[in-house]
Coordinates of N, CA and C in Angstrom, one line a residue:
M494 N 7.9 26.1 -15.1 CA 6.3 25.6 -14.9 C 6.6 26.6 -13.0
S495 N 5.0 26.2 -12.9 CA 5.3 27.6 -11.3 C 4.4 26.4 -10.7
R496 N 5.2 27.1 -9.5 CA 4.7 26.5 -8.1 C 3.3 25.5 -7.8
A497 N 2.5 25.7 -7.7 CA 1.5 24.7 -7.8 C 1.8 23.7 -8.7
T498 N 2.1 24.1 -10.2 CA 2.4 22.8 -11.0 C 3.4 21.2 -10.5
A499 N 4.4 22.5 -9.8 CA 5.8 21.8 -9.5 C 5.2 20.5 -8.5
R500 N 4.6 21.6 -7.2 CA 3.6 20.0 -5.6 C 2.7 19.9 -6.8
A501 N 2.3 19.5 -7.7 CA 0.8 18.5 -8.4 C 2.1 17.2 -8.7
R502 N 3.4 17.5 -9.2 CA 4.1 16.3 -10.0 C 4.4 16.2 -8.6
R503 N 4.6 16.4 -7.9 CA 5.6 16.3 -6.4 C 4.2 14.9 -6.0
A504 N 3.3 15.7 -5.9 CA 2.2 15.2 -5.3 C 2.2 13.5 -5.5
D505 N 2.1 13.8 -7.3 CA 1.9 12.1 -7.9 C 3.4 11.4 -8.1
L506 N 4.2 11.9 -7.7 CA 5.7 11.3 -8.3 C 4.6 10.3 -6.0
C507 N 4.7 10.9 -5.3 CA 4.5 9.5 -4.3 C 3.4 9.0 -4.2
A508 N 2.0 9.6 -4.9 CA 0.9 8.7 -5.2 C 1.6 7.1 -6.3
R509 N 2.4 7.1 -7.1 CA 2.7 6.5 -8.2 C 4.4 5.9 -7.5
V510 N 4.6 6.3 -6.1 CA 5.3 5.7 -5.4 C 4.8 3.8 -4.8
V511 N 3.7 5.2 -3.9 CA 2.8 4.2 -3.7 C 2.3 2.9 -4.2
D512 N 2.4 2.9 -5.5 CA 1.4 2.8 -6.2 C 2.9 1.0 -6.6
V513 N 3.7 1.2 -6.9 CA 4.5 -0.1 -6.9 C 5.2 -0.5 -5.6
L514 N 4.6 0.0 -4.3 CA 5.0 -1.1 -3.0 C 4.0 -2.2 -2.8
T515 N 5.3 -3.2 -2.4 CA 4.6 -4.4 -2.5 C 5.3 -5.7 -1.3
P516 N 4.7 -6.6 -1.1 CA 5.0 -6.6 0.3 C 6.1 -7.5 0.2
E517 N 6.9 -7.9 -0.6 CA 8.6 -8.6 -0.7 C 9.6 -7.3 -0.8
L518 N 9.0 -6.0 -0.5 CA 9.9 -5.1 -0.5 C 10.1 -4.5 1.3
L519 N 9.3 -5.4 2.1 CA 9.0 -5.0 3.4 C 10.4 -6.1 4.0
T520 N 10.6 -5.5 5.4 CA 11.8 -6.3 5.7 C 11.4 -6.4 7.4
G521 N 11.6 -7.6 8.0 CA 11.7 -7.7 10.0 C 10.3 -8.0 10.3
R522 N 9.8 -7.5 10.9 CA 8.8 -7.9 11.7 C 7.0 -6.8 10.5
W523 N 7.9 -5.9 10.0 CA 6.9 -5.5 8.2 C 6.3 -6.9 7.7
K524 N 7.2 -7.4 7.1 CA 6.2 -9.0 6.6 C 5.2 -9.3 7.2
S525 N 5.6 -9.9 8.4 CA 4.2 -10.9 9.2 C 3.3 -10.0 9.6
S526 N 3.8 -8.1 9.7 CA 2.5 -7.8 10.2 C 1.9 -7.5 8.7
F527 N 2.1 -7.3 7.5 CA 1.6 -7.4 6.6 C 0.3 -8.2 6.5
S528 N 0.8 -9.6 6.7 CA -0.2 -10.2 6.5 C -1.0 -10.5 7.9
E529 N -1.2 -9.8 8.6 CA -1.7 -10.1 9.6 C -3.1 -8.5 9.6
T530 N -2.4 -7.2 8.8 CA -3.2 -6.3 9.2 C -3.9 -5.6 7.8
G531 N -2.8 -6.4 6.9 CA -2.6 -5.5 5.2 C -2.6 -4.4 4.8
N532 N -2.1 -3.5 6.1 CA -1.8 -2.2 5.9 C -1.0 -2.1 4.4
R533 N -1.5 -1.7 3.2 CA -0.1 -1.5 2.2 C 1.0 -0.5 2.3
Y534 N 1.1 0.6 3.1 CA 1.7 1.6 3.7 C 2.7 0.9 5.1
A535 N 2.7 0.7 6.1 CA 3.0 -0.3 7.3 C 4.2 -0.4 6.7
G536 N 5.7 -0.2 6.9 CA 6.5 -0.7 6.8 C 7.5 -0.2 5.8
H537 N 7.1 0.7 4.7 CA 7.7 0.7 3.4 C 7.7 2.5 3.8
C538 N 7.6 3.2 4.6 CA 8.2 4.4 4.5 C 9.2 5.3 5.1
Y539 N 10.9 4.1 5.0 CA 11.6 4.7 4.6 C 12.1 4.6 3.0
A540 N 11.8 3.4 2.7 CA 12.6 3.3 1.3 C 11.4 4.0 0.5
A541 N 10.6 3.9 1.0 CA 9.2 5.2 0.0 C 9.9 6.3 0.0
A542 N 10.1 7.6 1.4 CA 10.6 8.0 1.4 C 12.0 8.0 1.0
E543 N 12.8 8.1 0.7 CA 14.3 7.7 0.5 C 13.6 8.1 -1.0
A544 N 13.5 7.0 -2.0 CA 12.9 6.6 -2.7 C 12.4 8.2 -3.8
V545 N 11.6 8.9 -3.3 CA 11.0 10.4 -3.3 C 12.1 11.2 -3.2
F546 N 13.2 11.2 -2.3 CA 14.4 11.8 -2.3 C 15.7 11.7 -2.9
H547 N 15.4 10.7 -3.5 CA 16.2 11.3 -5.1 C 15.6 11.3 -6.1
L548 N 14.6 11.2 -5.9 CA 14.0 11.4 -7.4 C 13.8 12.8 -7.8
V549 N 13.5 13.7 -6.2 CA 13.3 15.3 -6.5 C 14.8 15.8 -6.0
G550 N 15.7 14.7 -6.5 CA 16.8 15.9 -6.4 C 17.5 16.0 -5.1
G551 N 17.1 15.7 -3.9 CA 17.7 15.4 -2.3 C 18.1 16.8 -1.9
R552 N 19.3 16.1 -1.3 CA 19.9 17.5 -0.6 C 20.2 18.9 -1.6
A553 N 20.6 18.7 -3.3 CA 20.9 19.4 -3.9 C 19.9 20.8 -4.3
R554 N 18.3 19.6 -4.0 CA 17.5 20.5 -4.0 C 16.4 21.0 -2.9
G555 N 17.4 20.9 -1.9 CA 16.4 21.9 -1.0 C 16.1 20.5 0.6
W556 N 16.1 20.0 0.2 CA 15.1 18.1 0.7 C 15.8 17.6 1.9
L557 N 15.3 17.4 2.7 CA 15.7 17.1 4.1 C 14.9 15.8 4.5
P558 N 15.6 14.1 4.7 CA 15.2 13.4 5.1 C 14.4 13.3 7.2
C559 N 13.8 13.0 7.2 CA 12.7 13.5 8.6 C 12.5 12.3 9.0
V560 N 12.4 11.9 10.9 CA 11.9 10.8 11.3 C 11.6 10.8 12.4
M561 N 10.4 10.5 12.6 CA 9.5 10.6 14.0 C 9.6 9.0 14.8
S562 N 9.9 9.7 15.9 CA 9.6 8.3 17.0 C 8.5 8.2 17.8
N563 N 8.0 6.8 18.2 CA 7.9 6.2 19.6 C 8.3 7.5 20.3
S564 N 8.9 8.2 21.0 CA 9.3 8.8 21.1 C 8.5 9.8 20.8
T565 N 8.1 10.7 19.8 CA 7.7 12.0 19.5 C 6.3 11.6 19.7
W566 N 6.0 10.7 19.2 CA 4.2 10.9 18.5 C 3.8 8.9 19.1
S567 N 3.8 9.1 21.1 CA 3.2 7.9 20.9 C 2.0 7.4 20.9
E568 N 1.0 8.4 20.0 CA -0.2 8.3 19.8 C -0.1 7.7 18.3
G569 N 1.0 8.0 17.6 CA 0.6 6.8 16.3 C 1.6 5.7 16.0
L570 N 2.5 5.9 16.7 CA 4.3 4.9 16.5 C 4.1 4.1 18.1
E571 N 4.4 3.2 17.4 CA 4.7 1.7 18.9 C 6.4 2.3 19.4
P572 N 6.3 1.9 20.3 CA 7.8 1.6 21.4 C 8.2 0.8 19.8
G573 N 9.5 1.6 19.9 CA 10.5 1.0 18.2 C 10.2 1.3 17.0
E574 N 9.1 1.8 16.8 CA 8.5 2.4 15.4 C 9.4 3.7 15.0
T575 N 8.9 4.2 13.9 CA 9.8 5.4 13.2 C 8.7 5.4 12.0
H576 N 8.8 7.1 11.8 CA 7.9 7.0 10.8 C 9.0 7.7 9.6
W577 N 9.6 7.4 8.8 CA 10.4 9.0 7.7 C 8.9 9.3 6.5
F578 N 9.9 10.1 6.6 CA 8.9 11.1 5.2 C 10.4 12.1 4.7
I579 N 10.2 13.3 4.1 CA 10.9 14.7 3.7 C 9.8 15.8 3.9
R580 N 11.3 16.8 4.2 CA 10.4 17.6 4.1 C 11.1 18.5 3.5
H581 N 11.0 20.1 2.4 CA 11.9 21.3 1.9 C 11.8 21.7 2.7
E582 N 13.3 22.1 2.9 CA 14.0 23.2 4.3 C 14.0 24.3 3.7
R583 N 13.7 25.2 2.6 CA 12.7 26.1 2.4 C 11.8 26.8 2.5
T584 N 10.8 25.4 2.1 CA 9.4 26.4 2.1 C 8.2 25.1 2.8
G585 N 9.0 24.0 3.8 CA 8.7 23.6 4.4 C 7.6 22.5 4.1
E586 N 8.0 22.2 2.6 CA 6.4 21.6 1.8 C 7.1 19.5 2.2
I587 N 6.0 19.3 2.6 CA 6.1 17.3 3.3 C 5.8 16.9 1.5
L588 N 6.8 15.9 1.6 CA 6.8 14.6 0.9 C 6.6 13.3 1.8
D589 N 5.4 12.9 1.8 CA 4.8 11.2 2.7 C 4.1 10.6 1.7
P590 N 4.8 9.8 0.7 CA 4.1 8.7 0.5 C 3.2 8.0 0.9
T591 N 3.8 7.7 2.4 CA 3.1 6.2 3.6 C 2.3 7.1 3.9
A592 N 1.9 8.1 4.0 CA 0.9 9.0 5.6 C -0.4 8.4 5.2
G593 N -0.6 7.5 4.2 CA -2.2 6.7 4.4 C -2.0 5.8 5.7
Q594 N -1.3 5.4 5.8 CA -1.0 4.4 7.1 C -1.6 5.0 8.6
F595 N -1.9 5.8 8.8 CA -1.7 6.8 9.9 C -3.6 7.2 10.2
G596 N -4.0 6.4 9.2 CA -5.5 7.4 8.8 C -6.3 8.7 9.5
G597 N -5.2 9.0 9.3 CA -5.2 10.9 10.2 C -4.0 12.2 9.9
A598 N -4.1 12.7 10.5 CA -2.9 13.5 10.4 C -1.8 13.5 10.8
V599 N -0.7 13.8 9.8 CA 0.1 13.2 11.4 C 0.8 14.1 11.8
P600 N 1.3 14.4 13.2 CA 2.2 15.9 13.3 C 3.7 16.1 13.2
Y601 N 3.6 16.5 11.8 CA 5.3 16.3 11.1 C 6.4 16.9 12.3
E602 N 5.5 18.2 12.7 CA 5.9 19.2 13.3 C 6.9 18.9 14.6
R603 N 6.6 17.1 15.0 CA 7.4 16.5 15.8 C 8.9 16.2 15.5
S604 N 8.2 16.0 14.0 CA 10.0 15.3 13.7 C 11.7 16.4 13.7
K605 N 12.1 15.1 13.0 CA 13.7 16.0 13.4 C 14.4 15.6 11.7
G606 N 14.9 15.9 11.6 CA 16.1 16.4 10.3 C 17.0 14.9 10.5
C607 N 17.5 14.2 9.4 CA 18.2 13.4 9.9 C 18.7 13.4 8.6
G608 N 19.8 12.4 8.2 CA 20.1 11.4 7.0 C 19.9 9.9 6.9
F609 N 20.0 9.8 5.9 CA 19.5 8.6 5.2 C 20.8 7.7 5.8
L610 N 20.3 6.4 6.2 CA 21.7 5.1 6.3 C 22.8 5.9 5.1
T611 N 22.7 5.2 4.1 CA 23.6 5.6 2.9 C 23.3 6.5 1.9
R612 N 24.4 7.1 1.0 CA 24.0 8.2 0.7 C 23.9 8.0 -1.3
E613 N 24.2 6.6 -1.5 CA 23.1 6.3 -2.7 C 22.2 5.6 -2.1
P614 N 21.0 5.7 -3.1 CA 19.9 5.1 -3.2 C 19.8 3.2 -2.6
S615 N 19.0 3.2 -1.3 CA 19.5 1.5 -1.2 C 18.8 1.4 -1.6
R616 N 18.7 -0.3 -1.2 CA 18.1 -2.1 -2.0 C 17.1 -1.3 -2.6
R617 N 16.1 -1.2 -1.3 CA 15.1 -1.3 -1.6 C 14.2 0.2 -2.0
A618 N 15.0 1.3 -1.9 CA 14.8 2.0 -3.1 C 15.1 2.0 -4.3
R619 N 16.0 1.2 -4.9 CA 16.5 1.0 -6.1 C 15.4 0.7 -6.8
V620 N 15.1 -0.7 -6.1 CA 13.6 -1.5 -6.6 C 12.2 -0.2 -6.9
I621 N 11.7 0.3 -6.1 CA 10.9 1.6 -6.2 C 11.5 1.7 -7.7
M622 N 12.1 2.4 -7.1 CA 13.0 3.6 -8.3 C 12.6 3.0 -10.0
Q623 N 13.6 1.7 -9.9 CA 13.2 0.9 -11.5 C 11.7 0.5 -11.8
R624 N 11.4 -0.2 -10.1 CA 9.9 0.0 -11.4 C 8.9 1.4 -11.6
L625 N 9.6 2.7 -10.8 CA 8.4 4.5 -11.5 C 9.3 3.8 -12.8
A626 N 10.5 3.8 -12.7 CA 10.8 3.9 -14.3 C 10.4 3.0 -15.2
E627 N 10.8 1.9 -15.5 CA 9.5 1.0 -16.0 C 7.9 0.9 -16.1
G628 N 7.1 2.0 -15.2 CA 6.5 1.7 -15.5 C 5.4 1.2 -15.1
S629 N 6.0 0.1 -13.6 CA 5.6 -0.6 -13.6 C 4.2 -0.1 -12.3
V630 N 3.5 -1.4 -11.8 CA 2.2 -0.9 -11.3 C 1.9 -2.3 -10.3
A631 N 2.2 -2.1 -9.8 CA 1.9 -3.4 -8.6 C 0.4 -3.9 -8.0
V632 N -0.2 -4.5 -7.9 CA -1.0 -5.2 -8.1 C -1.4 -5.1 -6.3
A633 N -2.5 -4.5 -5.8 CA -2.9 -4.4 -4.6 C -3.1 -5.5 -3.9
A634 N -2.5 -6.0 -2.9 CA -2.5 -7.1 -2.0 C -3.7 -7.3 -1.6

């Protein structure tokens, strides 16, 4: 498979992840903010990035979880907020299924590499992965 084909498949995976995100996957303050803003991406970045990370092979395939916070991107994130995505360590390719919440360019260079909270997919990431496996597509809320 060519690099361009592989990259296109990963972009398609991110789009399919977005298709299965629903409000009941949100936690904490994101549940109430969804009803106020209707932003279907906000609050899903951790679980969406984690699901993609596991689906593309994780650290064994060179992918690294990355995070930004208000201290590194105050123009895009409120105090206490973070934004998660994954980056390939060798190529620098970014996979960010929820980038659409920002409505503009995301300064990925301001992020830092880190790890997810658990080695195995979290409950929310497992739900996303299961929905993808079943071919589920959420109804846009």
